[in-house]
PDB file of C-alpha atoms in Angstrom:
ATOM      1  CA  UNK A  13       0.588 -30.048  20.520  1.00  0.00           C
ATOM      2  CA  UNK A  14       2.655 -29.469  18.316  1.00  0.00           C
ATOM      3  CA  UNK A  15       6.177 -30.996  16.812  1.00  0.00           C
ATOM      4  CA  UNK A  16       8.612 -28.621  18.316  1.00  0.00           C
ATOM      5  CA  UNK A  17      10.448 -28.515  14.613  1.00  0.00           C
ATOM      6  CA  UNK A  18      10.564 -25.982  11.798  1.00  0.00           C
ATOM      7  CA  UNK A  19       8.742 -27.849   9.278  1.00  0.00           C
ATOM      8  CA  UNK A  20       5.729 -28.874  12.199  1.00  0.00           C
ATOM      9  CA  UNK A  21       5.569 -24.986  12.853  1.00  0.00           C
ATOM     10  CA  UNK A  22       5.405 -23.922   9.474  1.00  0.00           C
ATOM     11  CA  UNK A  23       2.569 -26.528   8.975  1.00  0.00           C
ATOM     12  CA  UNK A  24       0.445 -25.611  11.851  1.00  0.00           C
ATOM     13  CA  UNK A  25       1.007 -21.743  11.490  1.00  0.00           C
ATOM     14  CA  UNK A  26      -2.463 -21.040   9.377  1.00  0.00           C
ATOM     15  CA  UNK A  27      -3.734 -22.244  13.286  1.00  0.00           C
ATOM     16  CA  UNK A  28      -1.845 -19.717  14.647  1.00  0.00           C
ATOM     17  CA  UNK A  29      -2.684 -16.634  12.560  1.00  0.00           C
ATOM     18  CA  UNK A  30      -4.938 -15.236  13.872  1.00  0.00           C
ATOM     19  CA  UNK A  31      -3.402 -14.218  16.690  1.00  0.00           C
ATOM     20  CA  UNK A  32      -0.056 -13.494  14.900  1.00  0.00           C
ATOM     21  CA  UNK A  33      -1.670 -11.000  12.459  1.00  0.00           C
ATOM     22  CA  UNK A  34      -3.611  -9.357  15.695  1.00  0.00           C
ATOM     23  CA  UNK A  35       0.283  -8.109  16.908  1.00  0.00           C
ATOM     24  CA  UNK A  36       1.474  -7.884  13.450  1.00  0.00           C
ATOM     25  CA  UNK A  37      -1.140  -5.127  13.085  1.00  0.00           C
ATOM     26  CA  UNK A  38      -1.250  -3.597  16.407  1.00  0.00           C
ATOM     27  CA  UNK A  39       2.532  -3.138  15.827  1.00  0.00           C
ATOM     28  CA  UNK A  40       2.829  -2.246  11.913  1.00  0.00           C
ATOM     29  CA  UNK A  41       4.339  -5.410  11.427  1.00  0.00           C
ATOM     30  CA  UNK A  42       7.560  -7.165  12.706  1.00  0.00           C
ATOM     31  CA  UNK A  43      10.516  -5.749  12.396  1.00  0.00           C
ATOM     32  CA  UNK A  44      14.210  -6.731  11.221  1.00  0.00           C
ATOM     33  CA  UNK A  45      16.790  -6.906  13.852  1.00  0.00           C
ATOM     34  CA  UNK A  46      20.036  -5.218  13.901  1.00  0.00           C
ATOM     35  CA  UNK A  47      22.170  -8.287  12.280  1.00  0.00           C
ATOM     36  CA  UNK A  48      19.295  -8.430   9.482  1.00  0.00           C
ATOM     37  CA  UNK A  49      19.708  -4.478   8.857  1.00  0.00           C
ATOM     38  CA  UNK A  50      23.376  -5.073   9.028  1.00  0.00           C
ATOM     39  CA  UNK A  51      23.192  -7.730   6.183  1.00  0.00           C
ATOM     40  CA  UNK A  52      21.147  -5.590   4.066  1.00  0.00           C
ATOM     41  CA  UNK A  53      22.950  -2.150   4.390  1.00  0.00           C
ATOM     42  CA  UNK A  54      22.367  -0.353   1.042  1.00  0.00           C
ATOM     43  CA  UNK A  55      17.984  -0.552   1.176  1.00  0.00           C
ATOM     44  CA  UNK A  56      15.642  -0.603   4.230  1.00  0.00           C
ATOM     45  CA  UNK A  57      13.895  -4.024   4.975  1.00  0.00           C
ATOM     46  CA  UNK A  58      10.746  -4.879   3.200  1.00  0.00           C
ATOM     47  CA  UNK A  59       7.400  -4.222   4.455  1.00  0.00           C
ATOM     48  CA  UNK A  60       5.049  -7.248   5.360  1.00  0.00           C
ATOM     49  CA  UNK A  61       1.426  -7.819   4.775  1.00  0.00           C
ATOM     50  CA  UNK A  62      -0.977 -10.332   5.982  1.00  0.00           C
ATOM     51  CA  UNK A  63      -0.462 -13.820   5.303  1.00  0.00           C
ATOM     52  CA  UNK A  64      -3.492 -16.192   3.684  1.00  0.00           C
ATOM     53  CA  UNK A  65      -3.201 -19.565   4.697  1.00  0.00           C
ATOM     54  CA  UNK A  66      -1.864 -20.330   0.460  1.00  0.00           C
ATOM     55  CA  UNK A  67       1.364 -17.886   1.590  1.00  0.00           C
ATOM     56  CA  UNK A  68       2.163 -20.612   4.574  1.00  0.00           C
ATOM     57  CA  UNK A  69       1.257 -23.186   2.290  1.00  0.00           C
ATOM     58  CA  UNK A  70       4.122 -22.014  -0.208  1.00  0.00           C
ATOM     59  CA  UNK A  71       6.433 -21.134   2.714  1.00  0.00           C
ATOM     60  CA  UNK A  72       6.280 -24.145   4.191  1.00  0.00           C
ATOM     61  CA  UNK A  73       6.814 -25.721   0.503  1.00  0.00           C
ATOM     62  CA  UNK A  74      10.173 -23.466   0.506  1.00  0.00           C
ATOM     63  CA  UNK A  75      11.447 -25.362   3.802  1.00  0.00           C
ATOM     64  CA  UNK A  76      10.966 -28.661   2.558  1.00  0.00           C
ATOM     65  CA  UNK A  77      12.220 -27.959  -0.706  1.00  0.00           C
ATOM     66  CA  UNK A  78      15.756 -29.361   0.138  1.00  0.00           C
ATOM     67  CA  UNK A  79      16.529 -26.054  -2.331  1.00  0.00           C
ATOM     68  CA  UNK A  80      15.358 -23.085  -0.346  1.00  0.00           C
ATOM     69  CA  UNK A  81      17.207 -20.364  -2.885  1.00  0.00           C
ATOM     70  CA  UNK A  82      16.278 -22.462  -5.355  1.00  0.00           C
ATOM     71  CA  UNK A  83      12.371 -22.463  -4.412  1.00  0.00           C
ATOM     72  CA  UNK A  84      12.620 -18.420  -3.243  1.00  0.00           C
ATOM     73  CA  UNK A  85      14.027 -17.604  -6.892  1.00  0.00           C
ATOM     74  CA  UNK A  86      11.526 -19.942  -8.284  1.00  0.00           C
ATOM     75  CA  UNK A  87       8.762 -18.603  -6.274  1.00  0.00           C
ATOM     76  CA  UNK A  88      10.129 -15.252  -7.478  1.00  0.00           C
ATOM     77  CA  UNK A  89      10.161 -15.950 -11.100  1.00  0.00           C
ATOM     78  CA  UNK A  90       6.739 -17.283 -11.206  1.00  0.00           C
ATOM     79  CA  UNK A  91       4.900 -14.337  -9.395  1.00  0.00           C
ATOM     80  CA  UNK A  92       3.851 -16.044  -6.158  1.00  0.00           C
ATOM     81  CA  UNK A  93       6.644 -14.502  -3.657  1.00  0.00           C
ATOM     82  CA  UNK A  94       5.029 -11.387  -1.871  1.00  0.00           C
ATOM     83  CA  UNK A  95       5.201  -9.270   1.088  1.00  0.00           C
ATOM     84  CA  UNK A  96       2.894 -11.887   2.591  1.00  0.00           C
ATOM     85  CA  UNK A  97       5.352 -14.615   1.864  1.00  0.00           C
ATOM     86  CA  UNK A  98       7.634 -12.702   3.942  1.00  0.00           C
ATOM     87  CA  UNK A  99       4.974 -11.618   6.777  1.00  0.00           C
ATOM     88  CA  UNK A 100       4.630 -15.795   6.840  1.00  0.00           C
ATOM     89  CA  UNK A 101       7.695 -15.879   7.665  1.00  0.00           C
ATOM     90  CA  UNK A 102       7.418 -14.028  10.197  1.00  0.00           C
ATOM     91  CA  UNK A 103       4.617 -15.382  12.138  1.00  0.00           C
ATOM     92  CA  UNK A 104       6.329 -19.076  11.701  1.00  0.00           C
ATOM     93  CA  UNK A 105       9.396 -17.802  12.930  1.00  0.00           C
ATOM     94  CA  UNK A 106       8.146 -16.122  15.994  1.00  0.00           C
ATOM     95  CA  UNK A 107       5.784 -19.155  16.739  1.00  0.00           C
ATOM     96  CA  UNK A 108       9.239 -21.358  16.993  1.00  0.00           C
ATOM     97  CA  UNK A 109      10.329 -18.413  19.082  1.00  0.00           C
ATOM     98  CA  UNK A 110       7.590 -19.360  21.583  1.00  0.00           C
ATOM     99  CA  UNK A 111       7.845 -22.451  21.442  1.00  0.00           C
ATOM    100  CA  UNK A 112      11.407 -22.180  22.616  1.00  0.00           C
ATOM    101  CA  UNK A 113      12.904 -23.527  19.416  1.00  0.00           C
ATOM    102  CA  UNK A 114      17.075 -24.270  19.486  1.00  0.00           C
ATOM    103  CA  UNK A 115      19.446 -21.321  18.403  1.00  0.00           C
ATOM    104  CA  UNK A 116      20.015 -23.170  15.155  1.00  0.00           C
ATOM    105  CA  UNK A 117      16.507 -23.429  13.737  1.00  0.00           C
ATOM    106  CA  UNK A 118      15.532 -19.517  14.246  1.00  0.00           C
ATOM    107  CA  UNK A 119      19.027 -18.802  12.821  1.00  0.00           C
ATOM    108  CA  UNK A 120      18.008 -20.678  10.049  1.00  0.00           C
ATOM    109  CA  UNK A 121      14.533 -19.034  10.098  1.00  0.00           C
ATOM    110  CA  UNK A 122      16.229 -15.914   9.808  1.00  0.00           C
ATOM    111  CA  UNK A 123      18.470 -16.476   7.084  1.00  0.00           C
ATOM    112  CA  UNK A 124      15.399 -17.663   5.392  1.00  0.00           C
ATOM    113  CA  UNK A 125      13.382 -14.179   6.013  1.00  0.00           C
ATOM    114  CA  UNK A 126      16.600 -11.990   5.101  1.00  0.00           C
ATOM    115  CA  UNK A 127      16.591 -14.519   1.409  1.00  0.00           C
ATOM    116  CA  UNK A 128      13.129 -13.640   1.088  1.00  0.00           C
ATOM    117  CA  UNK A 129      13.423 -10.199   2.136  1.00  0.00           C
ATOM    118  CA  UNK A 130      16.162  -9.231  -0.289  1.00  0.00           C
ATOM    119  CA  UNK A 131      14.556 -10.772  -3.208  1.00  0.00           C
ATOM    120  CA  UNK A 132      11.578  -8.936  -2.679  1.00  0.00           C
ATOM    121  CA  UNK A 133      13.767  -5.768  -2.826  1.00  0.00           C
ATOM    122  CA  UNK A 134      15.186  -7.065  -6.106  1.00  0.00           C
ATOM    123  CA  UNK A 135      11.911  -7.297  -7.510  1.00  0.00           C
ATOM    124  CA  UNK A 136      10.897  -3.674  -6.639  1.00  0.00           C
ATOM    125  CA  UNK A 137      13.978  -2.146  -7.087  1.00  0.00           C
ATOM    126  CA  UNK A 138      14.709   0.836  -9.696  1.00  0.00           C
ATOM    127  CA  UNK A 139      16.628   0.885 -12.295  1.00  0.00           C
ATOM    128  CA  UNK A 140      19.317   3.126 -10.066  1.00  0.00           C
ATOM    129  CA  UNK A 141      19.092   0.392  -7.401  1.00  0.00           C
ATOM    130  CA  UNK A 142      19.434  -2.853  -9.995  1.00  0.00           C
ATOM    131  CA  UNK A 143      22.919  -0.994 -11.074  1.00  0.00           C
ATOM    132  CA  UNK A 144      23.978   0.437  -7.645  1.00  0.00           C
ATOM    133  CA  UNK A 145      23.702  -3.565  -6.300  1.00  0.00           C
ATOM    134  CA  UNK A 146      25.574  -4.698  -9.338  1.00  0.00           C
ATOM    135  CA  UNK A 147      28.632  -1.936  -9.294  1.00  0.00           C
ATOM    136  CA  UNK A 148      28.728  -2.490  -4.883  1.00  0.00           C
ATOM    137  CA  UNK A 149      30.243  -6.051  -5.583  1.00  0.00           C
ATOM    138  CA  UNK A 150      33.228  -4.115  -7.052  1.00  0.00           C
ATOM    139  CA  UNK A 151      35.686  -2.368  -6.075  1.00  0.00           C
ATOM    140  CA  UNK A 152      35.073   1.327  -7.090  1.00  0.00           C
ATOM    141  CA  UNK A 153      39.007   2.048  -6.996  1.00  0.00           C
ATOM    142  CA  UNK A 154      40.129  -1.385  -7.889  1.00  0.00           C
ATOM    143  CA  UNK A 155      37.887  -1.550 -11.148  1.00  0.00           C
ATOM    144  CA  UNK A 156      37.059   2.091 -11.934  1.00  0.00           C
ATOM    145  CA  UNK A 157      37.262   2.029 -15.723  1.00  0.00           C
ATOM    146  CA  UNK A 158      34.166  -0.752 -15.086  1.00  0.00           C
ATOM    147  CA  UNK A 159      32.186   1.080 -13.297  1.00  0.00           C
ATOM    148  CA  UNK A 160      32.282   4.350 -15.373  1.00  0.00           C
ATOM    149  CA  UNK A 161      31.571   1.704 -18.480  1.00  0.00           C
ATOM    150  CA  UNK A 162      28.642   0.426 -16.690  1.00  0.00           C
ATOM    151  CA  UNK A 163      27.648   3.496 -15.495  1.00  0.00           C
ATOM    152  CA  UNK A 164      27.930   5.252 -18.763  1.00  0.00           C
ATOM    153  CA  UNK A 165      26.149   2.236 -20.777  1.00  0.00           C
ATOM    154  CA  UNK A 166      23.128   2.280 -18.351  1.00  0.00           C
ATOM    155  CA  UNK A 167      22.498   5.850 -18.961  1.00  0.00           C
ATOM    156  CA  UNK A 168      22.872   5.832 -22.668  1.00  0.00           C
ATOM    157  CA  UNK A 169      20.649   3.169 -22.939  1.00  0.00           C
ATOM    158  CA  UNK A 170      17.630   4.952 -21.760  1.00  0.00           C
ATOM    159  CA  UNK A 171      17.243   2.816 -18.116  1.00  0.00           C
ATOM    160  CA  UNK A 172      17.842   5.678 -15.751  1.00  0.00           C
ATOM    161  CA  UNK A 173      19.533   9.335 -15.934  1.00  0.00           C
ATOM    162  CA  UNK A 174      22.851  10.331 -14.088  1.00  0.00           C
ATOM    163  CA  UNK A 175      20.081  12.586 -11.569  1.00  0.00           C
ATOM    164  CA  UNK A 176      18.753   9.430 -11.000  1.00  0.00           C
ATOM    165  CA  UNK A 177      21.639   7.508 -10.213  1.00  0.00           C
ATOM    166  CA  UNK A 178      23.508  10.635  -7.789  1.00  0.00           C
ATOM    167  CA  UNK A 179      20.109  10.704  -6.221  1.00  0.00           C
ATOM    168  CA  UNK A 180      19.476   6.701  -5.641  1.00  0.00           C
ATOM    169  CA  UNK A 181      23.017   6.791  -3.924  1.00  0.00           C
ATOM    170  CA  UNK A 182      22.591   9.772  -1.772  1.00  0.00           C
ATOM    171  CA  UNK A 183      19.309   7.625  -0.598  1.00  0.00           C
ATOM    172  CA  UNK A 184      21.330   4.972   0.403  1.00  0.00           C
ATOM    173  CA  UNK A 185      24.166   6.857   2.355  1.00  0.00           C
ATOM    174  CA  UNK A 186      21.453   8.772   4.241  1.00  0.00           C
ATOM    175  CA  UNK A 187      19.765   5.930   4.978  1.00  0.00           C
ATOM    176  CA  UNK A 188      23.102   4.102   6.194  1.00  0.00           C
ATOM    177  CA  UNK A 189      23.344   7.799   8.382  1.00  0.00           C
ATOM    178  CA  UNK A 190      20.337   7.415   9.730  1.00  0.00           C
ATOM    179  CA  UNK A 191      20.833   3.715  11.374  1.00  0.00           C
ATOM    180  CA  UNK A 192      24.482   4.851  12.208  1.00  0.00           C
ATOM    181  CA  UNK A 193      23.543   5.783  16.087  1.00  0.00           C
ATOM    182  CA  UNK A 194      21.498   2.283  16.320  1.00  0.00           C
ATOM    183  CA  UNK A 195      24.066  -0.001  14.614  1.00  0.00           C
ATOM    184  CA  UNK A 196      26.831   1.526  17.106  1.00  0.00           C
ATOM    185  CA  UNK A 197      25.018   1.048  20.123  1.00  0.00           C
ATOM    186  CA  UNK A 198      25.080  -2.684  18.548  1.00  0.00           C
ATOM    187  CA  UNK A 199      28.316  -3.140  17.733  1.00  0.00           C
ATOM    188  CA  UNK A 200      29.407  -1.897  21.276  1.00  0.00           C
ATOM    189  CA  UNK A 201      27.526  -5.057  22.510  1.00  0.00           C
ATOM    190  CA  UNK A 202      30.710  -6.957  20.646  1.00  0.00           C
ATOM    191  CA  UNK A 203      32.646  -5.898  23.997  1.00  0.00           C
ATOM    192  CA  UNK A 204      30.288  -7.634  26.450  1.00  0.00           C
ATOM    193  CA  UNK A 205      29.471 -11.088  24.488  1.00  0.00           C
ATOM    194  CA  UNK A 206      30.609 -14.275  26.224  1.00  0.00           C
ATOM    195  CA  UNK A 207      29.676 -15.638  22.581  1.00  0.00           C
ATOM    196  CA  UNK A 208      32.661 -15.745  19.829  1.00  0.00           C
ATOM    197  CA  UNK A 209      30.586 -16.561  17.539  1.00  0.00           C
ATOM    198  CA  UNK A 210      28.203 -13.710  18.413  1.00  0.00           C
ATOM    199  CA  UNK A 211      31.845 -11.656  18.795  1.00  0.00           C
ATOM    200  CA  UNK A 212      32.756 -12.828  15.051  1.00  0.00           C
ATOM    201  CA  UNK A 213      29.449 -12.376  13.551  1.00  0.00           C
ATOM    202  CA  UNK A 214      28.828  -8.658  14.828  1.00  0.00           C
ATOM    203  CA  UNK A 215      32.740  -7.571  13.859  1.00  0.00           C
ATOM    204  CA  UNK A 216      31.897  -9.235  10.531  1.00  0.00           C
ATOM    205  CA  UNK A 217      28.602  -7.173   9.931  1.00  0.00           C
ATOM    206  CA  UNK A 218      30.507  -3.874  11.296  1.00  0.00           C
ATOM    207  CA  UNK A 219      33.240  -4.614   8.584  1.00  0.00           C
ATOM    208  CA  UNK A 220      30.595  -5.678   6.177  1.00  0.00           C
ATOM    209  CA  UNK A 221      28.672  -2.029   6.772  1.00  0.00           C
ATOM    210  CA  UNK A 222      32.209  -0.259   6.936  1.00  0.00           C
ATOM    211  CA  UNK A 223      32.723  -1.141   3.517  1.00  0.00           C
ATOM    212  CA  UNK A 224      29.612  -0.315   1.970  1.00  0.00           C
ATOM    213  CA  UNK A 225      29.719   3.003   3.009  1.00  0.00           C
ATOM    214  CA  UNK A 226      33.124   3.323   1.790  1.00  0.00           C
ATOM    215  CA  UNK A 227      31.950   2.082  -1.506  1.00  0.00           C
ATOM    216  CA  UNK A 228      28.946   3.747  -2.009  1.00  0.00           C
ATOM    217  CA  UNK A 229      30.878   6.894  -0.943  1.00  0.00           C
ATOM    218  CA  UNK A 230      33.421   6.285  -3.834  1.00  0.00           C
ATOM    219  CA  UNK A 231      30.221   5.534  -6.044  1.00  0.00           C
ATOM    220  CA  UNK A 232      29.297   8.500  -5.502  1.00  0.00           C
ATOM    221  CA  UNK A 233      32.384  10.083  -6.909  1.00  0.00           C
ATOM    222  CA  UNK A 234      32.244   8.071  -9.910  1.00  0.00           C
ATOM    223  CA  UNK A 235      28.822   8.953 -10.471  1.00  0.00           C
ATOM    224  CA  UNK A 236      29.510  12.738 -10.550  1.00  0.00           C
ATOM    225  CA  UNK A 237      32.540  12.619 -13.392  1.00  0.00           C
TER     226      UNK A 237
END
């Protein structure tokens, strides 16, 4: 049997497979849950693909590490982080979920697969995106004159065209549209939580999306001029 722990059930996940990638396919592959959307509100999650036993190997390697961003950027640098790092991920996490693993392990888990996740996204992102992530940790009113410098040296270098950067934002604000009935129907569970730190962490994420849809809005703008 085994060691009810995250590091046991990342080790003894390549025994587990098989039947993990048997839902993973029936299913098209697991899917993000509302607080992981929430944390990643400017790009959709990252698909998953089947995981070798060499991608549990390396995640397993990440949870040890004592350095998990550490090993994920390292991982990413060298080449070996892939979609089936992430679908790893997945099937370790939901084998702790069966085995009835504490709250703070699968939290853990799943800060893990939203790291892994988003660096994935970094790696395949446009040039449009690589900028639109950069100018969305300032403040497009605040810091204007920066932005339209950033903007305007992007372009004139040769990385991406103004179409492409209106366009890449329009994506995203659609795309933030599109999840808006889902995310409110999530946010309304705020009211019925016994759990403040459920209560916190769902206001946060609402604030958190509130504000990247005001600033991608006012990106937007910017873009335009």
């Amino acid at each position: 049997v085994a060691s009810r722990t995250m590091l046991a059930s990342a080790r003894v996940s390549p025994r587990i497979a098989p039947l993990a990638r048997s839902r993973m396919s029936k299913r098209g592959g697991p899917k993000p849950s509302p607080q992981q959307r929430g944390a990643s509100v400017v790009r959709s999650a990252t698909n998953t693909e089947e995981p070798g036993d060499e991608d549990f190997v390396l995640f397993n390697a990440m949870l040890s590490s004592g350095d998990i961003a550490g090993a994920v950027r390292t991982s990413a640098v060298e080449g070996t982080l892939t979609p089936k790092t992430l679908g790893a991920a997945y099937v370790v996490y939901e084998k702790c979920k069966s085995l009835d693993e504490n709250a703070q392990v699968l939290k853990t888990l799943e800060g893990v697969i939203l790291l892994i996740t988003q660096t994935l996204q970094q790696l395949n992102a446009t040039p449009s995106v690589r900028l639109i992530d950069e100018l969305m940790t300032m403040d497009p009113l605040v810091e204007a004159p920066l932005v339209k410098l950033k903007i305007t040296q992007a372009i004139e270098g040769g990385s991406l065209t103004k179409e492409d950067l209106q366009a890449a934002i329009d994506m995203m604000i659609d795309g933030m549209k599109e999840q808006d009935e889902a995310w409110e129907k999530h946010v309304a569970t705020a009211v019925t939580t016994e759990s403040k730190e459920k209560f916190t962490e769902i206001v946060a994420h609402a604030n958190g999306r509130m504000e990247a849809k005001t600033r991608l809005a006012q990106l937007r703008n910017l873009a335009k001029e």
